[in-house]
Short mmCIF file of C-alpha atoms and ligand atoms in Angstrom, two decimals:
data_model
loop_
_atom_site.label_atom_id
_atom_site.label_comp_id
_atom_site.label_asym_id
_atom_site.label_seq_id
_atom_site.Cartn_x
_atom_site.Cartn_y
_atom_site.Cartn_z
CA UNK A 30 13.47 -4.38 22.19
CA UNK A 31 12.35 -7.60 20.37
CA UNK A 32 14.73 -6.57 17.10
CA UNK A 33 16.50 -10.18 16.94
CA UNK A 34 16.19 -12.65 14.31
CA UNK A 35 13.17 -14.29 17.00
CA UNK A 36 10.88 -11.85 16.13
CA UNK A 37 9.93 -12.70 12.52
CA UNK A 38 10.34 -16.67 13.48
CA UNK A 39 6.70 -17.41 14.07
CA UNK A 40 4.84 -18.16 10.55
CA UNK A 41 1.84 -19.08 12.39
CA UNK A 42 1.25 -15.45 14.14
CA UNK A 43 -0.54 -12.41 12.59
CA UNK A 44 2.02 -10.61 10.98
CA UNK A 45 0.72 -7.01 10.94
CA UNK A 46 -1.89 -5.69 13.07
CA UNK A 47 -3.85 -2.23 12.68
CA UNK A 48 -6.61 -0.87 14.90
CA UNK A 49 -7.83 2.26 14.36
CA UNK A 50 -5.05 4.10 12.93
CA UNK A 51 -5.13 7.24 11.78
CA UNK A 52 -2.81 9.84 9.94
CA UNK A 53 -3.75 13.11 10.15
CA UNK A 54 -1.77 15.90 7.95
CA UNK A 55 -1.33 19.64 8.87
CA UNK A 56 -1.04 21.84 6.33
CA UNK A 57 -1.72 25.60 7.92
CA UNK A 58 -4.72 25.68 9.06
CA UNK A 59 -5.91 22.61 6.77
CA UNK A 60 -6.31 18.64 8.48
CA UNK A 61 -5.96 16.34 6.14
CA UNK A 62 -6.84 12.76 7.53
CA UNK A 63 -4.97 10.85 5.15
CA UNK A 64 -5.82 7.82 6.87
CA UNK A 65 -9.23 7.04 9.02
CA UNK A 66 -9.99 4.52 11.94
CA UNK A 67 -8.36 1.98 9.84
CA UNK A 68 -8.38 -1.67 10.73
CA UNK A 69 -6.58 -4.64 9.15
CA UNK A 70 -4.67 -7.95 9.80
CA UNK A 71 -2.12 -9.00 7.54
CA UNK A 72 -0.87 -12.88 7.96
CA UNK A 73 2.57 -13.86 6.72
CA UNK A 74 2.73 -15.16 3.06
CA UNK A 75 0.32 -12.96 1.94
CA UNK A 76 0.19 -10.91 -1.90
CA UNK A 77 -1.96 -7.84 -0.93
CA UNK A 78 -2.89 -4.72 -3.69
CA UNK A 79 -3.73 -1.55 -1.73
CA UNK A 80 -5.66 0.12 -4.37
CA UNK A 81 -8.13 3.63 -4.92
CA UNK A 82 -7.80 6.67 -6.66
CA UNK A 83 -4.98 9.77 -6.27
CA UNK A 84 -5.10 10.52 -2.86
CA UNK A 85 -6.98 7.78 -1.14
CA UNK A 86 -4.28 7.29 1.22
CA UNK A 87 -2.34 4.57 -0.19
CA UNK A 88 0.99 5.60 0.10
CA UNK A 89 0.63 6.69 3.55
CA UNK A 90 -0.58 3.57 4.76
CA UNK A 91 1.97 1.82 2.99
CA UNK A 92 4.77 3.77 4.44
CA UNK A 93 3.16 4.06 8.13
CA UNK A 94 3.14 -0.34 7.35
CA UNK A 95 6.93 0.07 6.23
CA UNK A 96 7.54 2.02 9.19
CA UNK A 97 8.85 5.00 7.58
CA UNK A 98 6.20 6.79 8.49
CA UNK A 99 4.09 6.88 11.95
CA UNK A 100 0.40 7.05 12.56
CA UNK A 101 -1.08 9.89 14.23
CA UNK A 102 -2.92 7.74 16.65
CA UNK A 103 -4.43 4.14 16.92
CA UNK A 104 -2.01 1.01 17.30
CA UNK A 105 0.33 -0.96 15.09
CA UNK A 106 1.28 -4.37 15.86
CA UNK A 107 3.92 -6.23 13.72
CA UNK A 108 4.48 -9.83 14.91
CA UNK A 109 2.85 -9.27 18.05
CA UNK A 110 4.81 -6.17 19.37
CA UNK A 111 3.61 -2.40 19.51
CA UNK A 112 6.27 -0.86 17.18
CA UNK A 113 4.97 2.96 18.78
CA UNK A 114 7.85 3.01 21.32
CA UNK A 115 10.42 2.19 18.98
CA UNK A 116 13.03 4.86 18.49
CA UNK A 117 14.26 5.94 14.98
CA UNK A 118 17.23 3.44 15.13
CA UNK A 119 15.16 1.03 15.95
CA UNK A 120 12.75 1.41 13.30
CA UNK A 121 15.81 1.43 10.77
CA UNK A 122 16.87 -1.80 11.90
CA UNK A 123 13.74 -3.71 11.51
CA UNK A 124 13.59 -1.88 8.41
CA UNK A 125 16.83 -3.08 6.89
CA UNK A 126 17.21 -6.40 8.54
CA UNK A 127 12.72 -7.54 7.29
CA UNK A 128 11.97 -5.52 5.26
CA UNK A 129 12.69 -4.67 1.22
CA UNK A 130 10.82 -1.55 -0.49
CA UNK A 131 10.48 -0.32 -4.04
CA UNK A 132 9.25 2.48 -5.22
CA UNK A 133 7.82 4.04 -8.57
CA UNK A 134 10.72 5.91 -9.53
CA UNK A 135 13.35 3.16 -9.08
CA UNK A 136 15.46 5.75 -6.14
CA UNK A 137 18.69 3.64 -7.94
CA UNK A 138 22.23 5.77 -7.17
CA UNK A 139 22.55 7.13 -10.42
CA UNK A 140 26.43 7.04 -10.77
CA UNK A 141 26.76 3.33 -9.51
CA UNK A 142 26.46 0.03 -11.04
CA UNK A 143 23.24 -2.68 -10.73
CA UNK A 144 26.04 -4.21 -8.63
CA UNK A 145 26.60 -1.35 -5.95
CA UNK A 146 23.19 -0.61 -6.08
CA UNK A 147 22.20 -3.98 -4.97
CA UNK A 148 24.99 -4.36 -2.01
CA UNK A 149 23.61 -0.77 -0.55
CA UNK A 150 21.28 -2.48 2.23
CA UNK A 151 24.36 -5.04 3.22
CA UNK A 152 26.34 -2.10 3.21
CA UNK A 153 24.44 -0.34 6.04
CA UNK A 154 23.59 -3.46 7.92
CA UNK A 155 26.89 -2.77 9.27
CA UNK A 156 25.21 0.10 11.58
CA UNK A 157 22.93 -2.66 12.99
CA UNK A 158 25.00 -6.00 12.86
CA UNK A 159 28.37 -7.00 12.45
CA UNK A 160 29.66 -6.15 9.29
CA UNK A 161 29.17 -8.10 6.29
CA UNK A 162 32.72 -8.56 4.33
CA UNK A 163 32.48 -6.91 0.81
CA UNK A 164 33.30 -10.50 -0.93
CA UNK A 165 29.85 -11.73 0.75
CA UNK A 166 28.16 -8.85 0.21
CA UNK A 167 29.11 -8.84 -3.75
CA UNK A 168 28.07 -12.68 -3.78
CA UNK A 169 24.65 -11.97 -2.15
CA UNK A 170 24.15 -8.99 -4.41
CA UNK A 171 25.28 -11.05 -7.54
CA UNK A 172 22.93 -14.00 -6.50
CA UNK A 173 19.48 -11.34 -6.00
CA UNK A 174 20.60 -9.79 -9.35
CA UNK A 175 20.59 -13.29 -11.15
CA UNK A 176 16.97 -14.10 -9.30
CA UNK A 177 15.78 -10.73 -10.92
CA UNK A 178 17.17 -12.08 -14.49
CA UNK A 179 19.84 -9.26 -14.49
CA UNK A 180 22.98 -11.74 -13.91
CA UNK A 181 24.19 -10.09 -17.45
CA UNK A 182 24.01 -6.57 -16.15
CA UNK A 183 25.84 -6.67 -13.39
CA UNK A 184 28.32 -3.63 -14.29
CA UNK A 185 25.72 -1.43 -15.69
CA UNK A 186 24.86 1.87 -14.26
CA UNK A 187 21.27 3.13 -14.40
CA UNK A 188 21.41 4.91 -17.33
CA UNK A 189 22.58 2.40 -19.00
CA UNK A 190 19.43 0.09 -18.62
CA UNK A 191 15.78 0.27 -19.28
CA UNK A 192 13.10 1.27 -16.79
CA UNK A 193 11.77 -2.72 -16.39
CA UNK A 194 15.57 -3.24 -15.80
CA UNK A 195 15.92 -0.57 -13.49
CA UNK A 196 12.82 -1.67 -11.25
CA UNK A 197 14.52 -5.10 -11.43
CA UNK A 198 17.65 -3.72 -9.74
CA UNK A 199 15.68 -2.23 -7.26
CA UNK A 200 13.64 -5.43 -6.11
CA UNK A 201 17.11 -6.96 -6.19
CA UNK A 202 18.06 -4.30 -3.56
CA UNK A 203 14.76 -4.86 -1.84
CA UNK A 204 15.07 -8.28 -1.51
CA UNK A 205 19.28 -8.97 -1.13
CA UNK A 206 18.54 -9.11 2.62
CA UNK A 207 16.08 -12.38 2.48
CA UNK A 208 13.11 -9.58 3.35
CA UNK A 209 10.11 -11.16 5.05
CA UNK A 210 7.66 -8.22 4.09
CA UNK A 211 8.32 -6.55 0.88
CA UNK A 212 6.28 -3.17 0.22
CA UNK A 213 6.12 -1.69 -3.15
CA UNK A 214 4.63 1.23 -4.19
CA UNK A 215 3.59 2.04 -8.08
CA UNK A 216 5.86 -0.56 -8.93
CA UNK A 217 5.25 -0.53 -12.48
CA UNK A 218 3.98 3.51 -13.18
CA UNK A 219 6.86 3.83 -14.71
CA UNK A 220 6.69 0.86 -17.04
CA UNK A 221 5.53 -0.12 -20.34
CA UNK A 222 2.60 -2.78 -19.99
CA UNK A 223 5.33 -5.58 -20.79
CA UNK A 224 8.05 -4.62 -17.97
CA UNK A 225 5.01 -4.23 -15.73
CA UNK A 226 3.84 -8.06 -15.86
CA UNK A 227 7.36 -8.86 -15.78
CA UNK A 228 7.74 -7.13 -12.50
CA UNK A 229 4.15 -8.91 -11.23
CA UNK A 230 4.88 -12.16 -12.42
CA UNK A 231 8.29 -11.79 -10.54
CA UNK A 232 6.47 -10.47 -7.10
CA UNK A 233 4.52 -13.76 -7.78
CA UNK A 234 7.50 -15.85 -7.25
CA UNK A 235 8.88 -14.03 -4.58
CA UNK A 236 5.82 -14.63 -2.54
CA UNK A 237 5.60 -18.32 -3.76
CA UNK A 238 8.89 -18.77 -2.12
CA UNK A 239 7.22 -16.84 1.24
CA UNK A 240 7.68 -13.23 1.15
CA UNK A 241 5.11 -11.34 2.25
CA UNK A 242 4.08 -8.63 -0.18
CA UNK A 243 2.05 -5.11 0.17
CA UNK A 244 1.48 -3.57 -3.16
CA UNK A 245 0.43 -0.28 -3.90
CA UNK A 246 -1.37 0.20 -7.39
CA UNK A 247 -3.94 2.71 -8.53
CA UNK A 248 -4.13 0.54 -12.18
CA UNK A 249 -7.04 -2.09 -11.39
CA UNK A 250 -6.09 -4.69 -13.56
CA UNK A 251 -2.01 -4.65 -11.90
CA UNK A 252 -4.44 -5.18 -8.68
CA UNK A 253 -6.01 -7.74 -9.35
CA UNK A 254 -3.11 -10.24 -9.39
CA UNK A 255 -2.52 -9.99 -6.10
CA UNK A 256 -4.43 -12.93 -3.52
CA UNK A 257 -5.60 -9.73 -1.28
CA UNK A 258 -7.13 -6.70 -2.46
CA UNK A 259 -7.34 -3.60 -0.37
CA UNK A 260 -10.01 -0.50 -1.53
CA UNK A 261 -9.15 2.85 -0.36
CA UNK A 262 -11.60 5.66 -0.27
CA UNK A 263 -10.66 8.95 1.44
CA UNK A 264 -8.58 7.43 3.67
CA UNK A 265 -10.73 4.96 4.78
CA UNK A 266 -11.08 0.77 4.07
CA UNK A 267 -14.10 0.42 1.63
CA UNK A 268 -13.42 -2.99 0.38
CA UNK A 269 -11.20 -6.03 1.20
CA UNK A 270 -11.63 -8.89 -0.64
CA UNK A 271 -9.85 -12.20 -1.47
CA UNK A 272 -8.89 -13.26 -4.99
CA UNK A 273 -11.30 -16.74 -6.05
P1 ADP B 506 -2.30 8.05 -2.60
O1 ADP B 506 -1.00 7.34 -2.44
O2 ADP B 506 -3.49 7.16 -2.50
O3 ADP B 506 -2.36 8.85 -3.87
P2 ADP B 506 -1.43 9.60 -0.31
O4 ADP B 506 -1.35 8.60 0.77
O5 ADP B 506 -0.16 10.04 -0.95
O6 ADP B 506 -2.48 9.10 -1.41
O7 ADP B 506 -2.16 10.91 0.24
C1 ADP B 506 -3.36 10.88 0.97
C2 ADP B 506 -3.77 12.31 1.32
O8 ADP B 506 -2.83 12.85 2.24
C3 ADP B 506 -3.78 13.25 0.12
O9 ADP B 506 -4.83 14.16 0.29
C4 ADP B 506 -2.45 13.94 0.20
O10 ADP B 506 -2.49 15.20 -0.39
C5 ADP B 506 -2.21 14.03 1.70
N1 ADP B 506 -0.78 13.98 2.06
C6 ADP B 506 0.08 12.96 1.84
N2 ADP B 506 1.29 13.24 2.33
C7 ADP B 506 1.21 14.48 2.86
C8 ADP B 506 2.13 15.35 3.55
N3 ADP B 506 3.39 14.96 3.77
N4 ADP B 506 1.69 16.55 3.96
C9 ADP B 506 0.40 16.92 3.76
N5 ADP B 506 -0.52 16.16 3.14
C10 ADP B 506 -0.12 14.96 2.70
MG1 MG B 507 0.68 7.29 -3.68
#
């Protein structure tokens, strides 16, 4: 298995590769095909928005992408190798080692600080690498908070921050292991219209600086920020079309 540091060194190769997936859900008796003969290419240093209405299949495509989900058939290519034969641990690995995630609803641990919060993914690289020693890991978790503008909140749990502060913990987490792909769904449905650009105009910088980023947003005009834009419908690609 191609999980070593080799595998995300090419900038020049296609970074994600789709053709014709699909994600079919089974609910009883009921199908629901979430996603449709779905094709796409994705090339590093990209700023995509996957957008559509409730229940166009955004989230599934983003997590089948984030490989925390897995398509029901078709193929999946990330840097040139078929991911479908990778077992769980396998999946977790490339998970933690490339790639960051943040969700709508922050998913912070509610009883510890920005701090702890932040070290979580260096914490559990230890089941994939050689451990990092907590002195590193508090440095590298100090240094994403202070990229995310939260240098000043270092000891503060959760509840003791607003929701644009909480969101900025969580890209901290999402991008404290030097992520090449970051995938984000809702980012900012939990936000005030203020917090929200904040958290664009920081997912702008992050991908200035060459992260790859896959953005989930039913809000059109969060959407249109990104360089990429993505149109579900039913499950299926209706539109994909580059910012001018
Ligand atoms: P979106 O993120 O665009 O709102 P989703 O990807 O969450 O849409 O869902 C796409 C479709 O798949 C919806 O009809 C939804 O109800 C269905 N779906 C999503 N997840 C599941 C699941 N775990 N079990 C059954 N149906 C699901
Ligand atoms: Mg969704």
């Amino acid at each position: 298995m191609e999980c070593e540091s080799n595998l995300f060194a090419d900038n020049r190769m296609t970074l994600i590769s789709i053709d014709q997936l699909h994600k079919v859900f089974r609910r009883g008796d009921e199908e629901i095909h979430a996603i449709r003969a779905m094709d796409l290419s994705i090339d590093p240093g990209e700023f995509i928005a996957i957008t559509g209405t409730s229940g166009s299949g955004k989230s599934t495509l983003l997590y089948i992408l984030g490989l925390l989900d897995k398509p029901s058939s078709g193929r999946y290519i990330l840097q040139g190798s078929p991911v479908e034969n990778l077992s769980d641990s396998e999946r977790a690995h490339l998970r933690n080692k490339f790639m960051g995630f943040v969700f709508q609803s922050f998913h912070l641990l509610p009883r510890a600080t920005a701090l702890r919060n932040v070290m979580m993914p260096l914490v559990y690289a230890a089941t994939y690498d050689t451990p990092i020693p907590e002195d590193e890991q508090r440095r590298r978790a100090t240094e994403a908070l202070t990229i995310v503008g939260l240098a000043d909140r270092l000891n503060h749990r959760p509840n003791e921050l607003s929701g644009g502060q909480r969101q900025r913990v969580a890209i901290a987490r999402a991008i404290v292991n030097n992520p090449k792909l970051l995938f984000a769904d809702e980012p900012t449905g939990n936000l005030d219209s203020k917090s929200g650009k904040e958290i664009l105009a920081l997912f702008e910088r992050l991908n200035k600086e060459g992260v790859t980023i896959i953005m989930v947003s039913h809000d059109p005009s969060i959407a249109e920020r990104a360089k990429r834009k993505l149109v579900l419908r039913d499950g299926e690609l209706v539109e994909d079309s580059h910012a001018v």
